[in-house]
Coordinates of N, CA and C in Angstrom, one line a residue:
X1063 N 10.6 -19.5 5.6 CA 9.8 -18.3 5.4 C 8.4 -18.6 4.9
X1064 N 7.5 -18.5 5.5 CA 5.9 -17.9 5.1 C 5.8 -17.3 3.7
X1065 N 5.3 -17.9 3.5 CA 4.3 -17.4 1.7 C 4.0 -16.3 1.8
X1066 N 4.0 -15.2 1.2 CA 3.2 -14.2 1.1 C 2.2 -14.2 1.1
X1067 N 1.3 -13.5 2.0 CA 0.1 -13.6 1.8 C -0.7 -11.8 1.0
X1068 N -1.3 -11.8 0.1 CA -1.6 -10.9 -0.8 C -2.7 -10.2 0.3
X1069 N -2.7 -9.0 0.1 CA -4.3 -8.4 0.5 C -4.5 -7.3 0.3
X1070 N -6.1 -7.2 -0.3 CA -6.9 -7.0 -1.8 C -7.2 -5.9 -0.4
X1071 N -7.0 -4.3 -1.2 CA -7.0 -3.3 -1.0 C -8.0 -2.3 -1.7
X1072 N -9.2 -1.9 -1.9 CA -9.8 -1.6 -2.6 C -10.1 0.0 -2.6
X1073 N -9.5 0.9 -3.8 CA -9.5 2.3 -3.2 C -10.7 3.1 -4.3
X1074 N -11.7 3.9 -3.6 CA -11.9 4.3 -5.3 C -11.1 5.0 -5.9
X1075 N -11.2 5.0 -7.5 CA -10.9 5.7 -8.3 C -10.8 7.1 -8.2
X1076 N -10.0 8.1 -8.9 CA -9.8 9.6 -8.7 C -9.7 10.0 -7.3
X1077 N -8.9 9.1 -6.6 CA -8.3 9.9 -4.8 C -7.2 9.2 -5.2
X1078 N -6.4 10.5 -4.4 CA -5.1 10.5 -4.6 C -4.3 10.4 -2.9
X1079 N -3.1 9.3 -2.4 CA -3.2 9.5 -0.9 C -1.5 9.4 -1.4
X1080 N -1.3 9.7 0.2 CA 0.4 9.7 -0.3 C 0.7 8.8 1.8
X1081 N 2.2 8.5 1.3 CA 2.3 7.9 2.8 C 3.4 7.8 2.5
X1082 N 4.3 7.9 3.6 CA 5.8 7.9 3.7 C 6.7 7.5 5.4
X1083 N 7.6 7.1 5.6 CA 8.0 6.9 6.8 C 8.8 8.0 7.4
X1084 N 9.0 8.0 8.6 CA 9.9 8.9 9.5 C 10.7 9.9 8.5
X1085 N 11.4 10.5 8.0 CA 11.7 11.5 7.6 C 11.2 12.0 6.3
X1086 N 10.7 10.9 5.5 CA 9.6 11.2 4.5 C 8.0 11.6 5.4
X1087 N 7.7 11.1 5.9 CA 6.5 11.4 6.8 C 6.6 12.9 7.1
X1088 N 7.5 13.6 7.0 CA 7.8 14.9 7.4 C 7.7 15.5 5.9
X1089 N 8.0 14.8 4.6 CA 7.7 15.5 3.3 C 6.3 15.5 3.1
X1090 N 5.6 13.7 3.7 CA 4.4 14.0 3.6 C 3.2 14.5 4.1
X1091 N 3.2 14.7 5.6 CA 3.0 16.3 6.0 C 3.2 17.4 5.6
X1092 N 4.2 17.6 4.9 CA 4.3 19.2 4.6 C 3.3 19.3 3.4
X1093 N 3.5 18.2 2.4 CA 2.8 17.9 1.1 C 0.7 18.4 2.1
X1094 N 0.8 17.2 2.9 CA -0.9 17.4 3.0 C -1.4 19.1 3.7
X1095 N -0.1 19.3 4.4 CA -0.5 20.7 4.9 C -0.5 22.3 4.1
X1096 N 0.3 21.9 2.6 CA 0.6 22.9 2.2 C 0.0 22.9 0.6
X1097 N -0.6 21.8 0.5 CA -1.1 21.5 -1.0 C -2.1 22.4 -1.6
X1098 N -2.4 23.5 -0.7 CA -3.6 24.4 -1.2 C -2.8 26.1 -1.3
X1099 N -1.5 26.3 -1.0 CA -1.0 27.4 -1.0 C -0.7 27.5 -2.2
X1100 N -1.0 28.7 -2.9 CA -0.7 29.0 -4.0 C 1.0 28.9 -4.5
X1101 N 1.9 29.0 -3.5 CA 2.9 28.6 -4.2 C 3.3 26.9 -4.7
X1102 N 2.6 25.8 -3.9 CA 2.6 24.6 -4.7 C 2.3 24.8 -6.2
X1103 N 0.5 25.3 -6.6 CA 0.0 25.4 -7.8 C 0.7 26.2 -8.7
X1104 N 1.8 26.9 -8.2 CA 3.0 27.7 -9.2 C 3.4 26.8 -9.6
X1105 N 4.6 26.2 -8.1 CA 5.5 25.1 -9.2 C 4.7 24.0 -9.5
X1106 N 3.7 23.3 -9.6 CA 3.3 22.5 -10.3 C 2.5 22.9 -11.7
X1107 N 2.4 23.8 -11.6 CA 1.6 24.2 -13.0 C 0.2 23.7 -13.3
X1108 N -1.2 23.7 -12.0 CA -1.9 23.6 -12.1 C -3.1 24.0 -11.2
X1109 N -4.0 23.9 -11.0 CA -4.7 24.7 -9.9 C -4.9 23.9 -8.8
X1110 N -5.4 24.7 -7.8 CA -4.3 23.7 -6.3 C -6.1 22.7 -6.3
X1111 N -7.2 22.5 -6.9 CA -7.9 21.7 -6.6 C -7.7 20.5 -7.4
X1112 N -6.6 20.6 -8.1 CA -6.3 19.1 -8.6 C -5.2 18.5 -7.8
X1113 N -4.9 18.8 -6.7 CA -3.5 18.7 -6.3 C -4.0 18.4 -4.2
X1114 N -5.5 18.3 -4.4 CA -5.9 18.0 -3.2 C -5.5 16.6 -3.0
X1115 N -4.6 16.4 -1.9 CA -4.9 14.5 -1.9 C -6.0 14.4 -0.7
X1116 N -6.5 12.9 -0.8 CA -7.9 12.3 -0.2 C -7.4 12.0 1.3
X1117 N -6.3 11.8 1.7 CA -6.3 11.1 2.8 C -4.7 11.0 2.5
X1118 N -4.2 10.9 4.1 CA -2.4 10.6 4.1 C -2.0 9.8 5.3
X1119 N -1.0 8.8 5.3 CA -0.6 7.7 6.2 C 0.5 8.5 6.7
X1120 N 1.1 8.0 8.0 CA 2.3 9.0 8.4 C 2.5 7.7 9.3
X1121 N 4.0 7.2 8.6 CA 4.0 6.2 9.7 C 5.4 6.8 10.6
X1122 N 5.4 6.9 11.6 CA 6.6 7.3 13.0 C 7.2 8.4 12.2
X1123 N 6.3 9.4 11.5 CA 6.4 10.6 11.1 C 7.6 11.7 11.7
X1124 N 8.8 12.6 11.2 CA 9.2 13.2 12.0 C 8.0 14.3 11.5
X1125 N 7.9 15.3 12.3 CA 6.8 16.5 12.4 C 7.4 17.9 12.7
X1126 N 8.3 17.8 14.2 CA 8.8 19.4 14.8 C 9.9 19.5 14.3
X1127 N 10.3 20.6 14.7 CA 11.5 21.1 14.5 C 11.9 21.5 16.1
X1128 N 10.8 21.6 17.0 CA 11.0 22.0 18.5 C 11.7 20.8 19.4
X1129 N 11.4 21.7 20.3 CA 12.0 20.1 21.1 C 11.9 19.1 21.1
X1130 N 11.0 18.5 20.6 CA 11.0 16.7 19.9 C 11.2 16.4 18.9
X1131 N 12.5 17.8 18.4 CA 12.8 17.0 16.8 C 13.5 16.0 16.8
X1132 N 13.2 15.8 15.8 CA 14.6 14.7 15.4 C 15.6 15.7 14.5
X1133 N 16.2 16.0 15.1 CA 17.6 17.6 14.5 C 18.2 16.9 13.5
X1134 N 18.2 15.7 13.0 CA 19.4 15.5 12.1 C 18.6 15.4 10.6
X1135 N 17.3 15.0 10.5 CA 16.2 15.1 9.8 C 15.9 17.0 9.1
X1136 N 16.0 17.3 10.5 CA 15.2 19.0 10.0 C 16.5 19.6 9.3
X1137 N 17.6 19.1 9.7 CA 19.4 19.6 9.0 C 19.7 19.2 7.8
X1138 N 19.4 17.9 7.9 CA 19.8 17.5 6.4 C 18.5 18.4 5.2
X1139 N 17.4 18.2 5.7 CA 16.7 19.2 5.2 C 16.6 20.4 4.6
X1140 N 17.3 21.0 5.8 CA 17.6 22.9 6.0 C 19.1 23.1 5.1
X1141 N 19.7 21.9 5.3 CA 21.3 22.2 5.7 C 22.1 23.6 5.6
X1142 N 22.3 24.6 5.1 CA 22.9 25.9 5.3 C 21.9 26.8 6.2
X1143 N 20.4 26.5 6.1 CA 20.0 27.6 6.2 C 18.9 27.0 7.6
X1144 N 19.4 25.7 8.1 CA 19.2 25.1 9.4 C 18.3 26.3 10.6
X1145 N 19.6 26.9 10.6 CA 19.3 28.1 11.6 C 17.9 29.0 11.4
X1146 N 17.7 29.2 10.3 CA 17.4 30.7 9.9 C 15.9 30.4 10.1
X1147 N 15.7 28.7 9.0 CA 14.5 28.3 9.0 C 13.9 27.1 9.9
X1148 N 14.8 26.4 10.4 CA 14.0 25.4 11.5 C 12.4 26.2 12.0
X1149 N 12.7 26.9 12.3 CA 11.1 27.3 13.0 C 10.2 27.1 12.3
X1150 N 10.3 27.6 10.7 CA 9.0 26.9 10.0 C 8.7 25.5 9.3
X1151 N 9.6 24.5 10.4 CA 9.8 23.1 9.6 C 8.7 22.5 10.8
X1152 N 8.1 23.1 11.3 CA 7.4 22.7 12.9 C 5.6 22.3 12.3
X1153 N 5.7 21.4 11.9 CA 4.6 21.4 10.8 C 3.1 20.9 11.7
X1154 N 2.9 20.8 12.7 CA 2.1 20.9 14.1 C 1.7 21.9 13.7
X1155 N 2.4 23.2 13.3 CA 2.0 24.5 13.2 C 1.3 25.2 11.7
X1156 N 1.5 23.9 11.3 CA 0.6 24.8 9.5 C -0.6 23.6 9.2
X1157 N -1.3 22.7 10.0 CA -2.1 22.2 10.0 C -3.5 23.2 9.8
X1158 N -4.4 23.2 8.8 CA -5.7 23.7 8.6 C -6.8 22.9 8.2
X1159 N -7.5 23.6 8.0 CA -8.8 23.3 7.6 C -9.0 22.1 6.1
X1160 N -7.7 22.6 6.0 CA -7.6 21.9 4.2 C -6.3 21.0 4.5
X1161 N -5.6 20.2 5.8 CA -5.4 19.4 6.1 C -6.3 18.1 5.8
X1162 N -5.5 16.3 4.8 CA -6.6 15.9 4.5 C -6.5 14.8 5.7
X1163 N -7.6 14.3 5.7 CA -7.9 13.0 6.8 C -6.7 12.6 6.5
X1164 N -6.1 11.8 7.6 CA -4.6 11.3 8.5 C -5.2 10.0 9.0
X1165 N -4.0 9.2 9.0 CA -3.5 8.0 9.9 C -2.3 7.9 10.5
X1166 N -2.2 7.7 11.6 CA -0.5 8.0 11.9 C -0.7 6.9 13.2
X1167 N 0.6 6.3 12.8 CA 1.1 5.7 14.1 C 2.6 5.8 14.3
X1168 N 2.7 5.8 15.6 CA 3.9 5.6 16.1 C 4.6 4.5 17.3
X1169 N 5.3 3.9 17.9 CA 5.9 3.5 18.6 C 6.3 3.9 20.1
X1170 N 5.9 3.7 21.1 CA 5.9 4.7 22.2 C 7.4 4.5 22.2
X1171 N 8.2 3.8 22.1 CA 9.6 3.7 23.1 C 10.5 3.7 21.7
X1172 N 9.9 4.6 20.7 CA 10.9 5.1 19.4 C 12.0 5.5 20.0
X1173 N 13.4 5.4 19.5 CA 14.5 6.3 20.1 C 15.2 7.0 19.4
X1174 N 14.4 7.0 18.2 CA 14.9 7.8 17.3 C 14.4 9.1 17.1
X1175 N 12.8 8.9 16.7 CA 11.9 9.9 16.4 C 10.7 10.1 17.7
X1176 N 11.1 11.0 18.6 CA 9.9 10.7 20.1 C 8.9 11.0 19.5
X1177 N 8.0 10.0 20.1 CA 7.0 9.3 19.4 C 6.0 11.2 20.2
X1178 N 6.5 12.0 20.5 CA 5.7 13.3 20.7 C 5.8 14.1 19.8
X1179 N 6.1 13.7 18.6 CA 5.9 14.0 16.9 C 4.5 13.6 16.6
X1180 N 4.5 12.7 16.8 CA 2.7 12.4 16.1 C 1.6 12.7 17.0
X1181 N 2.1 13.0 18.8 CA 1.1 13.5 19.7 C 0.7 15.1 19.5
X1182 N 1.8 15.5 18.9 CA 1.9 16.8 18.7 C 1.0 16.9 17.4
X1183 N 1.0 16.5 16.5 CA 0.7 16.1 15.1 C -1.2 16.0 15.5
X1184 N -1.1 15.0 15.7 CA -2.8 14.5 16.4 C -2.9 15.6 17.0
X1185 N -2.8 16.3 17.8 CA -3.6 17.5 18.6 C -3.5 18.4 18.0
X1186 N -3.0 18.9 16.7 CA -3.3 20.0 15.8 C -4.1 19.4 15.0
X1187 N -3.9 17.8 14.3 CA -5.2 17.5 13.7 C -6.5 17.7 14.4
X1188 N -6.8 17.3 16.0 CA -7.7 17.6 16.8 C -8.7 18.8 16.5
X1189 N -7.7 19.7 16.9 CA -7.9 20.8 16.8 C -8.6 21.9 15.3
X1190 N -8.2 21.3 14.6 CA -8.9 21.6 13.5 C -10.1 21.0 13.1
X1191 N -9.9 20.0 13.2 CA -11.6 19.2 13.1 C -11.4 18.1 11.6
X1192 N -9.7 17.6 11.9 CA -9.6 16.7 10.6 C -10.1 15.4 10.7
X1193 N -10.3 14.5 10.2 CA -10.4 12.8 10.4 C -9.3 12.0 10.6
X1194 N -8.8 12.0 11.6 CA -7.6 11.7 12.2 C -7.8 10.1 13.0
X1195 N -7.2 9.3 12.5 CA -7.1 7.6 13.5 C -5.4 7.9 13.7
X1196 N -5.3 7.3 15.4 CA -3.8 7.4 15.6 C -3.8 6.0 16.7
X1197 N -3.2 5.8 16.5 CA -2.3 4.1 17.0 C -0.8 4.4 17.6
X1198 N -0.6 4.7 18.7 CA 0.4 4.1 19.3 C 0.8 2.8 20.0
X1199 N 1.6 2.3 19.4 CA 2.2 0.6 19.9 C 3.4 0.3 21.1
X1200 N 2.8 -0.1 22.2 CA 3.5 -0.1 23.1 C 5.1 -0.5 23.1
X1201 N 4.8 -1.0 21.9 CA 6.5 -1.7 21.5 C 7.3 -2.0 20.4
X1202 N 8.9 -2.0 20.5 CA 8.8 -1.8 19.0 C 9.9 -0.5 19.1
X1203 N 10.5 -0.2 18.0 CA 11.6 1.2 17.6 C 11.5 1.7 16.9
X1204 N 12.3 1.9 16.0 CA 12.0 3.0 15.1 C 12.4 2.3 13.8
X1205 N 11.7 2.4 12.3 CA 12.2 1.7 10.8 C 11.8 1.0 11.0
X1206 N 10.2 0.0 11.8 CA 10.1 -1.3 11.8 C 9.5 -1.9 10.0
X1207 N 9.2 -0.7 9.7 CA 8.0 -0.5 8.0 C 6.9 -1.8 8.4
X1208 N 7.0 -3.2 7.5 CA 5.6 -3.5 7.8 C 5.6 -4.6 8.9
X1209 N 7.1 -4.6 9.9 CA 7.2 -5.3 11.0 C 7.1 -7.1 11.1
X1210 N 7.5 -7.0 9.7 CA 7.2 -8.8 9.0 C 8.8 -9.5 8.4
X1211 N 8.3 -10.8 8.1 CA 9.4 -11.3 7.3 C 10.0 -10.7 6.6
X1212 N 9.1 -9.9 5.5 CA 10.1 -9.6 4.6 C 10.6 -8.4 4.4
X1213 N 10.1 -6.9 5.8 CA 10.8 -5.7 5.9 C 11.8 -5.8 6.8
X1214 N 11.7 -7.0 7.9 CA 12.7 -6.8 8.8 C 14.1 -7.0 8.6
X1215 N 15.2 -6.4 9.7 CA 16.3 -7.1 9.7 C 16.6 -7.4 10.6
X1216 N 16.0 -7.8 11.6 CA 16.1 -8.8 13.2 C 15.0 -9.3 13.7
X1217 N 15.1 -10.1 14.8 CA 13.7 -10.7 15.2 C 13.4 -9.7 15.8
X1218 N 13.9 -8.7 16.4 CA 13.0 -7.7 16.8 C 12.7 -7.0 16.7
X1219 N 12.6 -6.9 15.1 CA 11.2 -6.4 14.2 C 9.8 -7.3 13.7
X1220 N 10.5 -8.1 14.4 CA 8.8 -8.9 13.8 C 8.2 -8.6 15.2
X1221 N 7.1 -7.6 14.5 CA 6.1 -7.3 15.9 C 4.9 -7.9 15.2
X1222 N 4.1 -8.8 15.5 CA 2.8 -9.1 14.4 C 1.9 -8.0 15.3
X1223 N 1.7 -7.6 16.5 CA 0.8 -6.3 16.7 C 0.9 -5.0 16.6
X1224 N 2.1 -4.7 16.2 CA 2.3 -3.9 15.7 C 2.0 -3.2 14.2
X1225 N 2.6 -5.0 13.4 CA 2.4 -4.4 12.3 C 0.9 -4.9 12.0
X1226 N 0.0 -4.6 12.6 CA -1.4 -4.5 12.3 C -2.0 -3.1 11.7
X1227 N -1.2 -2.2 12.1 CA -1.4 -1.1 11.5 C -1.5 -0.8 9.8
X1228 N -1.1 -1.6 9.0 CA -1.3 -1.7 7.9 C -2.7 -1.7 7.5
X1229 N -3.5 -3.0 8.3 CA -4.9 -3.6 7.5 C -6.1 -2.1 8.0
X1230 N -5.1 -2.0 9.9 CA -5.9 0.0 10.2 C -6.1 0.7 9.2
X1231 N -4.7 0.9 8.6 CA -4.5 2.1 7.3 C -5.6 1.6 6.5
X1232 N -5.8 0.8 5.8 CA -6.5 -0.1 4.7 C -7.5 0.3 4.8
X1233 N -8.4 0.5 6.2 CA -9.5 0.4 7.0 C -10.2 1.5 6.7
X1234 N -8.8 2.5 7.1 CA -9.2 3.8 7.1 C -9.4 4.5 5.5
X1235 N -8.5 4.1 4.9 CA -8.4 4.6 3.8 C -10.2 4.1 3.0
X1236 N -10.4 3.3 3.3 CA -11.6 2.8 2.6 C -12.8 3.4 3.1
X1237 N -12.9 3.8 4.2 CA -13.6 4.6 5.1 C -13.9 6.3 4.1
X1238 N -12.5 7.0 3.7 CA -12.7 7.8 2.8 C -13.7 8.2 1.8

């Protein structure tokens, strides 16, 4: 096994980003989409402009609740109330203006989460006019995290082009 190699990430001070994988990617979405509605600043107990984050990573993100969900994600979620509310778990659809700059990649040949979660995802960021970088990787599945020695659990998670997407994120984040 390869040494670790460290790398020096430099963010400024007072921004706040959040990032999460495949079914957290769907918490953290909902978090960047919905961080200005007055019912967040309830339950947090503060005013929603302290509660803006700077920028958010979404890695193989779930996003719909439509036909490219991933159903067992939006269920465990919903669980009783699955039915009633799936339609507002379609988070393509609460994308605004006060959506913050995005990074998202995904895997084209995911078979878990179809990788038309973050196509969908990006074309509502599009459409709003967010700062959006998006990386799809020809290859590769789904849970690779940082596609190295020490996330994987087979050789065929060691993608070294894949997991290039990290130093992207870095890139971008610094860019902010």
């Amino acid at each position: 096994m390869r040494p670790r190699r460290r790398r020096k990430v430099r963010l400024r001070p007072r921004k706040g980003f959040h990032h999460r994988f495949s079914a957290g990617g769907h918490l953290a979405a909902s978090y960047g989409n919905f961080w200005s509605r007055p019912f967040v600043a309830e339950a947090m107990n503060c005013p929603s402009e302290l509660l803006r984050p700077s920028g958010q990573i979404l890695s193989y993100p779930v996003i719909t609740s439509g036909p490219f969900a991933h159903h067992d994600s939006i269920k465990n979620l919903l669980g009783e109330q699955y039915e009633l509310e799936k339609a507002n778990q379609s988070l393509e659809n609460f994308v605004t203006k006060d959506t913050p700059p995005t990074f998202v990649w995904h895997t084209q040949p995911d078979d878990c989460v179809p990788v038309e979660n973050a196509l969908m995802l990006v074309s509502a960021l599009q459409k709003n006019g967010i700062k959006t970088e998006f990386h799809m990787f020809p290859e590769g599945g789904h849970g690779l995290s940082l596609c190295n020695e020490v996330t994987s659990n087979s050789d065929a998670q060691l993608l070294p082009h894949v997991g290039k997407w990290f130093d992207l994120a870095a890139e971008f984040l610094q860019s902010l």
